[in-house]
XYZ file of C-alpha atoms in Angstrom:
732
model
C -0.006 0.001 0.002
C 1.269 3.451 -0.901
C 0.775 4.870 2.599
C 2.979 2.223 4.202
C 5.635 1.897 1.535
C 9.252 1.896 2.514
C 10.546 5.277 3.580
C 12.994 5.502 0.707
C 16.071 6.052 2.927
C 18.354 6.803 -0.009
C 15.976 9.386 -1.448
C 15.458 10.959 1.924
C 19.226 11.198 2.355
C 19.446 12.989 -0.993
C 16.531 15.133 0.066
C 18.254 16.180 3.290
C 21.295 17.431 1.403
C 19.309 19.052 -1.398
C 17.365 21.543 0.732
C 19.126 24.770 1.759
C 19.279 24.875 5.540
C 17.877 28.140 6.762
C 16.304 29.422 9.947
C 16.355 32.342 12.330
C 20.041 31.421 12.820
C 20.866 31.239 9.115
C 24.396 31.462 7.771
C 25.724 34.749 6.422
C 25.993 33.178 2.971
C 22.382 32.018 3.045
C 21.119 35.402 4.209
C 23.077 37.083 1.437
C 21.528 34.732 -1.139
C 18.019 35.549 0.001
C 18.676 39.275 0.297
C 19.840 39.209 -3.292
C 16.728 37.269 -4.260
C 14.451 39.682 -2.450
C 15.614 42.413 -4.822
C 13.718 40.581 -7.598
C 10.460 41.096 -5.677
C 8.453 44.245 -4.979
C 5.563 44.396 -2.537
C 3.200 47.356 -2.801
C 0.750 47.796 0.063
C -2.363 49.694 -0.990
C -4.487 51.949 1.202
C -6.296 48.912 2.656
C -3.055 47.147 3.511
C -3.554 44.616 0.706
C -0.247 43.260 -0.582
C 0.324 43.372 -4.331
C 3.380 41.218 -5.017
C 5.396 41.628 -8.221
C 8.253 39.307 -9.204
C 10.336 38.580 -12.266
C 9.412 34.896 -12.090
C 6.534 32.913 -10.637
C 8.939 31.687 -7.970
C 9.796 35.292 -7.077
C 6.081 36.054 -6.679
C 5.673 33.060 -4.365
C 8.660 34.219 -2.321
C 7.143 37.684 -1.898
C 3.640 36.407 -1.309
C 4.693 34.181 1.610
C 6.805 36.974 3.049
C 3.793 39.295 2.910
C 1.535 36.663 4.500
C 3.956 36.331 7.402
C 4.004 40.102 7.842
C 0.214 40.073 8.116
C -0.242 37.025 10.360
C 2.669 34.640 10.866
C 0.951 32.710 13.658
C -1.829 31.606 11.325
C 0.680 30.542 8.678
C 2.524 28.508 11.292
C -0.559 27.003 12.922
C -1.864 25.610 9.640
C 1.342 23.627 9.163
C 1.607 22.509 12.787
C -1.797 20.950 12.256
C -0.953 19.312 8.913
C 2.284 17.931 10.379
C 0.263 16.248 13.134
C 2.106 18.194 15.847
C -0.663 20.163 17.565
C -0.197 18.074 20.709
C 3.261 19.566 21.136
C 1.682 22.916 21.920
C -1.878 22.051 22.969
C -1.243 18.876 24.954
C -3.138 15.623 25.193
C -6.474 17.228 24.295
C -5.663 16.913 20.573
C -3.563 13.726 20.654
C -5.931 11.700 18.492
C -6.431 14.561 16.081
C -2.691 14.386 15.468
C -2.865 10.615 15.049
C -5.652 11.008 12.502
C -3.591 13.497 10.505
C -0.495 11.259 10.580
C -2.541 8.297 9.400
C -4.077 10.238 6.504
C -1.252 12.590 5.492
C 2.153 10.930 5.282
C 5.122 13.282 5.688
C 7.487 10.744 4.106
C 5.320 10.673 0.975
C 5.354 14.473 0.903
C 9.154 14.471 1.093
C 9.385 11.885 -1.693
C 6.993 13.935 -3.847
C 9.196 16.969 -3.356
C 12.201 15.066 -4.715
C 10.212 13.855 -7.709
C 8.492 17.192 -8.401
C 8.809 18.805 -11.812
C 11.463 21.550 -11.885
C 8.834 24.330 -12.155
C 6.985 23.053 -9.080
C 10.175 22.525 -7.087
C 11.108 26.162 -7.723
C 7.794 27.266 -6.252
C 8.185 24.967 -3.254
C 11.690 26.254 -2.569
C 10.445 29.821 -2.841
C 7.625 29.091 -0.412
C 10.144 27.977 2.228
C 12.613 30.748 1.403
C 9.967 33.457 1.779
C 8.880 32.292 5.238
C 12.384 31.574 6.491
C 13.657 34.935 5.249
C 10.853 36.588 7.178
C 11.819 34.718 10.356
C 15.463 35.703 9.925
C 14.473 39.363 9.549
C 12.128 39.280 12.555
C 13.945 37.766 15.529
C 11.261 39.310 17.761
C 8.756 36.810 16.301
C 8.687 33.713 18.478
C 7.185 30.750 16.622
C 5.012 28.419 18.655
C 6.916 25.436 17.243
C 8.252 25.801 13.690
C 11.449 27.851 13.511
C 12.280 26.486 10.065
C 9.914 25.771 7.179
C 10.675 23.009 4.667
C 9.815 23.167 0.954
C 7.827 19.911 1.178
C 5.336 21.349 3.697
C 2.836 22.461 0.976
C 2.689 18.848 -0.216
C 0.902 18.022 3.041
C -2.017 20.302 2.164
C -2.640 20.425 -1.515
C -6.037 21.850 -2.464
C -6.609 24.920 -0.294
C -9.867 23.900 1.333
C -10.529 24.820 4.958
C -11.352 21.206 5.838
C -9.688 19.115 3.160
C -9.738 15.931 5.238
C -12.137 13.281 3.948
C -12.860 10.330 6.270
C -16.234 9.151 4.879
C -18.450 8.844 7.980
C -15.647 7.828 10.343
C -15.147 10.003 13.407
C -12.137 10.982 15.458
C -13.937 9.432 18.436
C -14.006 6.062 16.689
C -10.305 6.380 15.893
C -9.565 7.117 19.529
C -11.679 4.156 20.672
C -9.839 1.777 18.320
C -6.285 2.853 19.107
C -6.728 3.466 22.844
C -9.411 1.024 23.861
C -11.057 4.113 25.391
C -8.718 3.885 28.375
C -7.117 7.296 27.762
C -8.388 10.595 29.006
C -10.669 12.274 26.492
C -8.048 13.323 23.983
C -9.580 14.534 20.762
C -11.764 17.276 19.327
C -14.409 15.912 16.978
C -14.416 17.396 13.525
C -17.688 19.194 12.864
C -19.408 17.520 9.935
C -22.538 19.645 9.710
C -20.749 22.954 9.387
C -23.597 25.455 9.528
C -22.120 28.017 7.189
C -20.984 26.902 3.744
C -20.124 29.027 0.715
C -21.921 30.713 -2.175
C -20.806 31.062 -5.775
C -22.738 32.773 -8.602
C -21.784 33.053 -12.280
C -23.799 35.435 -14.456
C -23.628 35.178 -18.253
C -23.457 38.237 -20.559
C -27.127 37.784 -21.484
C -28.072 38.686 -17.904
C -25.689 41.599 -17.285
C -26.063 45.301 -18.082
C -22.631 45.485 -19.715
C -22.721 42.239 -21.672
C -19.760 40.934 -19.656
C -19.755 37.847 -17.448
C -19.766 38.404 -13.669
C -18.556 36.065 -10.916
C -19.582 36.317 -7.259
C -17.084 34.825 -4.805
C -18.469 34.258 -1.303
C -16.650 31.664 0.795
C -17.936 31.197 4.322
C -15.029 30.386 6.601
C -13.697 31.047 10.045
C -13.037 34.794 10.184
C -9.478 35.841 9.288
C -8.774 32.379 7.812
C -7.837 33.834 4.422
C -6.185 37.143 3.538
C -6.682 39.113 0.329
C -3.630 39.377 -1.914
C -2.385 39.765 -5.486
C 0.583 37.967 -7.043
C 2.092 38.820 -10.437
C 5.163 37.866 -12.432
C 6.754 38.416 -15.823
C 5.995 34.753 -16.596
C 2.290 35.370 -17.143
C 1.017 35.215 -13.577
C -1.437 37.869 -12.421
C -3.927 36.475 -9.894
C -5.962 38.239 -7.216
C -8.113 36.864 -4.431
C -8.140 34.876 -1.237
C -5.227 32.677 -0.239
C -5.341 30.284 2.680
C -2.630 31.244 5.171
C 0.611 29.466 4.308
C -0.348 28.341 0.816
C 1.254 29.776 -2.291
C -1.657 29.900 -4.722
C -4.800 32.020 -4.986
C -7.506 29.657 -3.783
C -10.614 31.660 -4.700
C -10.122 34.564 -7.088
C -9.454 35.681 -10.636
C -6.906 36.723 -13.211
C -7.332 38.935 -16.274
C -9.045 36.135 -18.161
C -11.210 34.160 -15.777
C -12.289 33.601 -12.183
C -12.956 30.619 -9.954
C -15.017 30.180 -6.810
C -14.854 26.957 -4.787
C -17.663 25.687 -2.601
C -17.299 22.675 -0.329
C -18.459 19.471 -2.023
C -20.194 16.400 -0.694
C -19.093 14.187 -3.591
C -18.043 10.752 -2.298
C -14.233 10.805 -2.352
C -13.494 8.417 0.546
C -14.880 4.964 1.352
C -15.033 2.619 4.326
C -14.228 -1.102 4.149
C -14.999 -3.887 6.640
C -11.953 -6.139 6.942
C -11.887 -9.837 7.848
C -8.936 -10.185 10.208
C -7.325 -13.499 11.173
C -4.475 -14.281 13.577
C -1.962 -16.986 12.628
C 1.249 -17.667 14.533
C 0.701 -14.444 16.497
C 0.571 -12.426 13.283
C -2.369 -10.545 11.800
C -3.717 -11.286 8.346
C -6.635 -9.954 6.308
C -8.663 -11.827 3.747
C -8.643 -10.586 0.181
C -9.982 -12.566 -2.784
C -9.851 -15.746 -0.672
C -6.185 -15.205 0.158
C -4.652 -14.250 3.498
C -2.349 -11.243 3.296
C -0.307 -9.811 6.205
C -1.755 -6.736 7.878
C 0.637 -3.849 7.363
C 1.899 -2.440 10.657
C 3.485 0.912 11.341
C 4.632 2.561 14.551
C 3.774 6.241 14.970
C 5.106 8.332 17.847
C 3.412 11.579 18.834
C 4.699 13.932 21.491
C 2.304 15.869 23.672
C 2.934 18.739 26.056
C 2.331 18.080 29.741
C 3.607 20.178 32.627
C 6.135 21.899 30.366
C 7.592 18.634 29.024
C 7.066 16.704 25.798
C 5.824 13.192 26.532
C 6.096 10.619 23.711
C 3.208 8.228 23.026
C 3.696 5.479 20.478
C 0.890 3.826 18.537
C 1.017 0.601 16.602
C -1.165 1.299 13.574
C -2.561 -1.021 10.926
C -3.503 -1.003 7.282
C -4.651 -3.255 4.449
C -4.599 -2.752 0.705
C -7.849 -0.807 1.149
C -6.331 1.738 3.490
C -5.547 2.608 7.082
C -7.550 0.958 9.870
C -9.530 3.791 11.458
C -12.254 2.176 13.585
C -14.082 -0.932 14.704
C -17.767 -1.407 13.935
C -19.908 -4.448 14.640
C -16.809 -6.359 15.619
C -14.996 -5.654 12.333
C -11.999 -3.481 11.664
C -12.824 -0.604 9.332
C -10.271 0.736 6.869
C -10.474 4.001 4.951
C -9.640 4.526 1.310
C -9.045 8.223 0.652
C -6.933 10.744 -1.231
C -6.236 13.468 1.307
C -3.071 14.786 -0.314
C -1.476 14.468 -3.727
C 1.154 16.302 -5.727
C -1.210 16.398 -8.711
C -3.716 18.315 -6.575
C -1.088 20.936 -5.737
C -0.142 21.215 -9.401
C -3.811 21.739 -10.294
C -4.156 24.397 -7.598
C -1.371 26.354 -9.260
C -1.967 25.886 -12.980
C -5.603 27.015 -12.818
C -4.452 30.424 -11.532
C -2.665 30.990 -14.851
C -5.522 29.862 -17.113
C -5.923 32.146 -20.116
C -9.188 30.722 -21.446
C -12.056 28.312 -20.827
C -10.049 25.599 -22.601
C -7.094 26.243 -20.298
C -9.283 25.968 -17.230
C -10.857 22.738 -18.492
C -7.347 21.316 -18.945
C -6.660 22.091 -15.288
C -9.896 20.334 -14.341
C -8.822 17.337 -16.426
C -6.093 16.676 -13.838
C -8.977 15.285 -11.718
C -7.181 15.918 -8.439
C -9.421 18.302 -6.494
C -11.060 16.165 -3.807
C -12.994 18.708 -1.749
C -14.392 21.407 -4.015
C -17.118 22.306 -6.434
C -16.179 25.077 -8.867
C -18.166 28.064 -10.158
C -16.436 29.745 -13.106
C -16.749 32.791 -15.406
C -14.429 34.355 -18.003
C -13.859 37.313 -20.286
C -15.178 35.430 -23.336
C -18.555 35.248 -21.612
C -18.408 31.604 -20.570
C -19.872 30.442 -17.291
C -19.459 26.928 -15.935
C -20.031 24.709 -12.930
C -18.337 21.461 -11.922
C -19.618 19.362 -9.019
C -16.442 17.907 -7.588
C -13.458 16.827 -9.645
C -11.800 13.713 -8.155
C -14.495 11.009 -8.448
C -13.497 7.316 -8.341
C -15.317 4.854 -10.615
C -17.250 2.319 -8.540
C -19.813 -0.457 -8.847
C -23.030 1.447 -9.626
C -25.181 -1.157 -7.870
C -23.767 -0.447 -4.407
C -24.609 2.311 -1.928
C -21.154 3.753 -1.361
C -22.150 5.725 1.718
C -22.239 2.355 3.517
C -19.355 0.198 4.716
C -18.067 -1.902 1.829
C -16.895 -5.519 1.897
C -13.117 -5.272 2.067
C -12.435 -8.904 1.141
C -13.035 -8.634 -2.608
C -11.797 -6.772 -5.650
C -15.443 -6.144 -6.572
C -15.499 -3.153 -4.204
C -12.288 -1.565 -5.421
C -12.070 1.787 -7.184
C -11.617 1.363 -10.912
C -9.830 4.539 -11.886
C -11.363 8.031 -12.002
C -14.350 9.350 -13.939
C -13.523 11.679 -16.784
C -14.718 15.218 -16.142
C -17.205 14.802 -18.988
C -18.908 12.023 -17.015
C -19.245 14.049 -13.818
C -22.014 16.520 -12.954
C -21.283 19.798 -14.723
C -22.931 22.626 -16.630
C -21.450 24.850 -19.352
C -23.231 28.015 -20.479
C -26.838 27.071 -19.594
C -29.450 29.000 -21.567
C -30.952 30.570 -18.436
C -27.778 32.666 -18.132
C -26.733 31.933 -14.543
C -25.242 29.264 -12.301
C -25.121 28.968 -8.527
C -23.960 26.661 -5.808
C -24.562 27.138 -2.092
C -23.190 23.793 -0.856
C -26.350 22.377 -2.335
C -27.452 19.884 -4.942
C -26.093 20.495 -8.460
C -29.500 19.579 -9.780
C -30.710 23.134 -9.127
C -27.450 24.868 -10.144
C -29.156 26.435 -13.180
C -32.777 26.286 -12.083
C -34.915 24.472 -14.636
C -31.891 24.086 -16.906
C -29.761 22.222 -14.363
C -28.124 18.822 -14.898
C -30.665 16.028 -14.445
C -30.257 13.707 -11.478
C -31.237 10.619 -13.442
C -28.239 11.057 -15.742
C -25.650 10.598 -12.979
C -24.607 7.979 -10.432
C -25.717 8.671 -6.838
C -22.194 8.879 -5.393
C -21.401 11.755 -7.764
C -23.788 14.124 -5.969
C -25.385 12.912 -2.737
C -25.739 16.576 -1.732
C -29.239 17.736 -0.931
C -30.898 21.128 -1.270
C -30.139 23.903 1.207
C -32.219 26.918 2.182
C -29.475 29.141 0.790
C -29.794 27.257 -2.494
C -33.522 27.959 -2.573
C -32.861 31.621 -1.866
C -30.223 31.879 -4.603
C -32.437 30.226 -7.218
C -35.338 32.544 -6.278
C -33.208 35.658 -6.785
C -31.249 34.628 -9.866
C -34.351 33.328 -11.656
C -35.839 36.828 -11.748
C -32.617 38.874 -12.031
C -31.712 40.845 -15.153
C -29.227 43.560 -16.173
C -26.801 42.592 -13.444
C -24.013 44.963 -12.439
C -21.422 44.361 -9.747
C -23.614 46.224 -7.279
C -26.734 44.254 -8.210
C -24.907 40.911 -7.845
C -23.638 42.043 -4.448
C -27.162 43.082 -3.468
C -28.486 39.616 -4.320
C -25.538 38.062 -2.516
C -26.504 40.052 0.570
C -30.139 38.978 0.579
C -30.843 38.120 4.246
C -34.076 36.204 3.800
C -34.160 33.332 6.296
C -35.960 30.921 3.980
C -36.236 28.125 6.528
C -38.609 30.151 8.654
C -41.061 30.453 5.756
C -41.598 26.760 6.502
C -41.248 26.731 10.284
C -43.032 29.874 11.504
C -46.454 29.097 9.965
C -46.358 25.722 11.702
C -45.637 27.407 15.052
C -48.417 29.985 14.602
C -50.928 27.349 13.557
C -50.023 25.135 16.492
C -50.295 28.043 18.942
C -53.663 29.217 17.612
C -55.130 25.728 17.625
C -53.810 24.535 20.979
C -53.381 27.522 23.318
C -56.630 29.039 24.529
C -56.978 32.637 25.671
C -57.553 31.364 29.234
C -54.202 29.586 29.258
C -51.441 31.472 31.132
C -49.109 30.575 28.257
C -51.303 32.581 25.894
C -50.593 35.864 27.668
C -46.872 35.068 27.826
C -46.514 34.250 24.134
C -49.208 36.151 22.249
C -46.992 39.184 21.652
C -43.934 37.163 20.510
C -46.252 35.136 18.267
C -47.635 38.384 16.862
C -44.091 39.598 16.109
C -43.350 36.396 14.224
C -46.687 36.412 12.417
C -46.040 39.901 11.031
C -42.387 39.241 10.150
C -41.224 39.266 6.514
C -38.517 36.595 7.209
C -35.632 38.977 6.546
C -32.853 39.305 9.119
C -32.411 42.962 10.100
C -30.532 44.835 12.813
C -33.721 46.313 14.280
C -35.852 43.161 14.023
C -37.079 41.535 17.244
C -38.679 38.752 15.199
C -35.246 37.818 13.805
C -33.957 37.313 17.344
C -36.963 35.213 18.357
C -36.856 33.055 15.223
C -33.129 32.297 15.256
C -32.977 31.546 18.971
C -36.097 29.365 18.613
C -34.771 27.556 15.532
C -31.717 26.300 17.375
C -33.969 24.714 20.016
C -35.952 22.607 17.549
C -35.258 19.062 16.428
C -31.602 18.827 15.341
C -32.605 16.974 12.177
C -33.456 20.300 10.542
C -29.823 21.385 10.899
C -28.423 18.345 9.061
C -26.752 19.885 6.031
C -24.608 17.054 4.605
C -26.342 13.837 3.681
C -25.550 10.371 2.352
C -27.250 8.579 -0.513
C -30.903 7.922 0.230
C -31.233 10.370 3.120
C -33.617 13.345 3.186
C -31.927 16.726 2.834
C -32.263 19.717 5.136
C -35.181 21.238 3.216
C -37.077 17.933 3.134
C -36.401 17.307 6.819
C -37.586 20.783 7.743
C -40.768 20.530 5.710
C -41.451 17.090 7.163
C -40.865 18.371 10.695
C -43.085 21.422 10.191
C -45.896 19.291 8.761
C -45.891 16.758 11.597
C -44.601 18.671 14.629
C -46.625 18.365 17.806
C -47.315 21.430 19.966
C -44.756 20.260 22.517
C -42.090 20.291 19.788
C -42.747 23.958 18.953
C -44.343 26.024 21.694
C -42.253 25.262 24.831
C -39.161 26.074 22.790
C -40.452 29.590 22.101
C -41.253 30.054 25.795
C -37.679 29.050 26.630
C -36.387 31.747 24.263
C -38.641 34.417 25.792
C -37.621 33.444 29.337
C -33.914 33.396 28.494
C -34.065 36.830 26.870
C -35.871 38.252 29.899
C -33.210 36.839 32.229
C -30.338 38.194 30.118
C -31.729 41.549 29.058
C -34.775 42.182 31.231
C -37.002 42.006 28.179
C -37.719 39.605 25.311
C -37.986 42.497 22.834
C -34.329 42.505 21.798
C -33.500 43.586 18.227
C -31.215 41.155 16.392
C -28.422 43.692 15.984
C -28.350 44.327 19.706
C -27.394 40.746 20.458
C -25.704 39.658 17.192
C -22.308 41.376 17.284
C -18.967 41.678 15.525
C -15.936 42.065 17.795
C -12.220 41.819 17.020
C -10.380 42.721 20.172
C -7.081 40.927 19.568
C -5.088 39.083 16.934
C -5.357 35.730 18.707
C -6.506 32.752 16.654
C -9.050 31.793 19.303
C -10.729 35.040 20.239
C -12.288 35.687 23.617
C -15.377 37.890 23.461
C -16.459 40.399 26.067
C -19.779 42.245 26.355
C -17.993 45.190 27.962
C -15.740 45.813 24.927
C -16.565 47.636 21.703
C -18.559 45.666 19.145
C -20.730 46.319 16.097
C -24.318 45.225 15.392
C -24.680 42.743 12.509
C -27.911 42.218 10.576
C -26.935 39.013 8.793
C -28.248 35.677 9.970
C -26.815 32.162 10.022
C -26.484 30.377 6.687
C -28.224 27.345 8.146
C -31.554 29.203 7.972
C -31.071 30.474 4.430
C -29.234 33.798 4.747
C -26.938 34.260 1.754
C -24.543 36.512 3.667
C -23.525 34.061 6.362
C -22.873 35.124 9.926
C -22.506 32.342 12.460
C -22.416 33.674 16.018
C -22.478 32.044 19.430
C -22.312 32.718 23.131
C -19.006 32.504 25.004
C -19.894 33.166 28.626
C -21.500 36.320 27.226
C -25.021 37.727 27.097
C -24.651 38.583 23.434
C -23.779 36.487 20.413
C -20.422 37.101 18.706
C -19.639 36.131 15.137
C -16.714 33.843 14.317
C -17.578 32.235 10.981
C -19.295 33.138 7.717
C -18.673 35.940 5.220
C -14.963 36.632 5.352
C -13.430 37.476 1.956
C -16.202 38.378 -0.502
C -15.626 39.560 -4.076
C -17.613 40.374 -7.218
C -15.720 40.427 -10.542
C -16.727 41.603 -14.020
C -14.698 40.323 -16.979
C -14.685 43.009 -19.663
C -11.831 44.465 -21.743
C -10.513 45.400 -18.307
C -11.327 43.521 -15.130
C -13.476 45.394 -12.609
C -13.949 44.041 -9.105
C -15.129 44.922 -5.608
C -14.240 43.113 -2.412
C -14.722 43.076 1.343
C -13.028 41.460 4.345
C -14.152 40.779 7.892
C -12.379 43.384 10.022
C -9.257 43.990 8.010
C -6.351 42.301 6.255
C -3.803 42.486 9.061
C -3.724 40.230 12.115
C -1.793 42.846 14.087
C -4.014 44.908 16.426
C -1.487 47.746 16.153
C -2.039 48.005 12.411
C -4.642 50.432 11.083
C -5.617 47.613 8.711
C -6.662 45.342 11.588
C -10.133 46.900 11.840
C -10.418 49.360 8.945
C -13.037 47.308 7.066
C -15.202 46.506 10.108
C -17.826 49.196 9.552
C -17.937 48.382 5.838
C -18.367 44.726 6.780
C -21.332 45.651 8.959
C -22.964 47.589 6.105
C -21.977 45.275 3.234
C -20.136 48.221 1.685
C -17.478 46.894 -0.705
C -14.172 48.558 -1.633
C -12.821 48.866 -5.160
C -10.255 46.191 -6.032
C -6.985 47.629 -7.323
C -5.973 45.089 -9.961
C -3.794 46.999 -12.412
C -0.369 48.168 -11.335
C -0.922 51.830 -12.199
C -4.031 51.832 -9.965
C -2.067 50.161 -7.173
C 0.737 52.702 -7.421
C -1.717 55.625 -7.256
C -3.123 54.213 -4.029
C 0.134 52.913 -2.583
C 0.831 53.243 1.091
C 4.240 51.610 0.917
C 6.475 49.984 -1.711
C 9.420 47.794 -0.696
C 11.463 44.679 -1.270
C 11.010 41.874 1.286
C 13.313 42.486 4.202
C 13.296 46.269 3.925
C-alpha cells in the first residue's frame, strides 16, 4: 500500500542534502543569497493594507507572497502547518492527541518528502520559494517567536494540496471512533471531533453576458469560513502570472479569485471521495492477516510516535497502527476493523491548484480540471469570453453502480475496489446554460441552473449525494428573476438576508399556537406578543428586528434533524427534513421552545424584545486565533443571519460566557468580478487584512463589513501605485 511503503532512505538522504538549511540562525551566505533574491520582488501595500506582489518569475512572486503573508499574520501561517504535520499536541497537549494521530494516518510526511524530490522543476522552484519566503521573514524578525516551527521546509505544501478549509475526507468515520480503536477508550478524552454539519458553507454565482447590463460575465465569490482564515492578496510575475483573491494562510496559490481572463469560486463538495471497508482479520502464529480474494495477506503495521505537552515537558506516546490494501484501519464497527480509502493529499492536486491560476481561457481551465485531483471542491467559473461553468467535484473514483457507497463496503473482494477516475465529462457539470446563470450554495447540483440544471437521473448517486439547502432555494429565487446585473446588483443579491427556513417553520408554530393555546391559558398571555411579532415578520434578518432574534434563537432549540446539512445517498436533505418536521410537529415540539427563548431573553436583558443587531455582534479585540469575546468591549451590530436558515450573507455567532452572540464564521473574503476588456472588481473582508491589532488595517473594514459596503479592487499596477501606502522589497 502506498501509505505504508518503505521510507526511501536513499531518497530521503538525498533530500536532506538538497534543501538549503535556513532558519532564524541562518548562515551569512544564506542570508546574502536571499537578500539578493528579495531584490527581484516588490511588494506594494495599498491603502487597505492589501499586498500586491510583483516578481520577475513565478517563484519570485511566491517568495514575496509568503513573506507578505507572514508580515500580516505569521501565527496563522505557522498554525496551519503545525496541524498538517500532526504536531498540535506539542503545543496544545493531550487534548488533541488523536487529532494528530488522525492526521499522521491520513497525510504521510514521508510521501510528501518523496513527492518533493520527484516534483517537476517548475513546481520545485515554487516549493523552494515558499520555504525561502517564510524563512527569510523569520530571519528578519527575531522578535517573532514561533510556537513550534522555527524552520519551514519546501515539502510542507505537499501536506495540504487543495486549499480547502477542511480538506480531510474520512467518509463517515469520526475521530472518536479512531480514539476508541487505538486506545481502547482507556485514555483521558483526547480529541476534538471534527464538525461535519458545518452550519455556514459558501456561495458562488456566475452570471452570463445575457443577464448583465454590460454584456460581460460576472462572478460572485463568497466563501464562508472562520473569520481571518484567508487574507486578500495579489501575485504577479513576468511569466504570465497575475492572480488576485483569497489565499489560505501558508499556501502559495490564490484559492478563490481571478486573473485577467477568468475567475474561480470553490464551494465545499459532498461528492463521495473516501470509502469505508470492513476487513476480515485472522491471527496466525501471532501475526495478523486480512482476507482478500480468498487469500490471506499480512496486515501492514506501522509505529507512529506523537509527542504531547504536559507540565512543560514533551511526553512521547507510540501507537502501533494497521492498514490493508484498502487503506488505514480507522475504527471498529460491529466487531470488524474498518479501513479508509481516501486521497487526502497528492502532488497532482497541488499542481492543479497552481496551474488554474494561470488559465488564459475556458479551454485552459478545463485542462486544469482534467487533472482530476481536487477532492474537496465544487467550482463556479466565469471568464472574459462570456463563458460560465459549474463542476460538481473533480476527483471522483469509478465504482460499482449497484452499491450504496455511503455504507461500509466488503473489504475482502476486488469487486469493491475503485476502478480509476471518472472523466470530467462524465461528472455533474454545466457549461453556459441558456438561463444565463449558475449557482452553488453547498447544495445539490440539480438546481445549479434552475430548470436548466443537470438532471439527477443522468448521474450515479455517489457523484452528488448533496441535498438542497435553504441558501440554495434563496439563490435560485433571486437569480431566476434577475436581469441587467451589475457588480452592485450581484452584491445586493448576494447580501439577501431572507431566512428561507422560517417560511416553512413559523407558519407551523403559529398554527399550533392558535389551535392549541386558549386565551384562558397562562401561556397565551406570555406568548401572544412574541407570536404576533413572528406572524407579522417578513422573514428577513435585520438589525432592528425583534422577530429575527426570536426566530433564530427558537430555531436552534428545535429538532436537530433540521440542521443536518450534509447527507448520504438515500437520506432526506435539510429542506425535506424541515418541511417534514413542520408538517408533523406536535405542539410540545414547537411552543415550549419559544417560551424558553422568551424566558432566556428576559433573564439576560430584562425584556424579550431585543433587536437582532443588539445581540448579534462583531468584535475583534485581539489578533489571537481563538478570540475571547467580552460584552464590555466595543462591538458592532450585525444584521446578517446564520447560513443554516437560508441567509446568503452568512454570519454564524455564538455565546461565550456572554449575554450577546459574537460572530466567528461566515462571510470573510467576498468579491464580485466583471470580466470586460478590463477587469473590474469589488471586495470586502471581515475586520481587516492584518492580524496585528497595532495596524490600522486590523479593523479598517469593520464598519464596511457591517454595512456590506465593498471597496474597489486595485488590480492593475498603475491603480495600485496611485493608491500605494508603501512599496518595498522583502526584508526592507
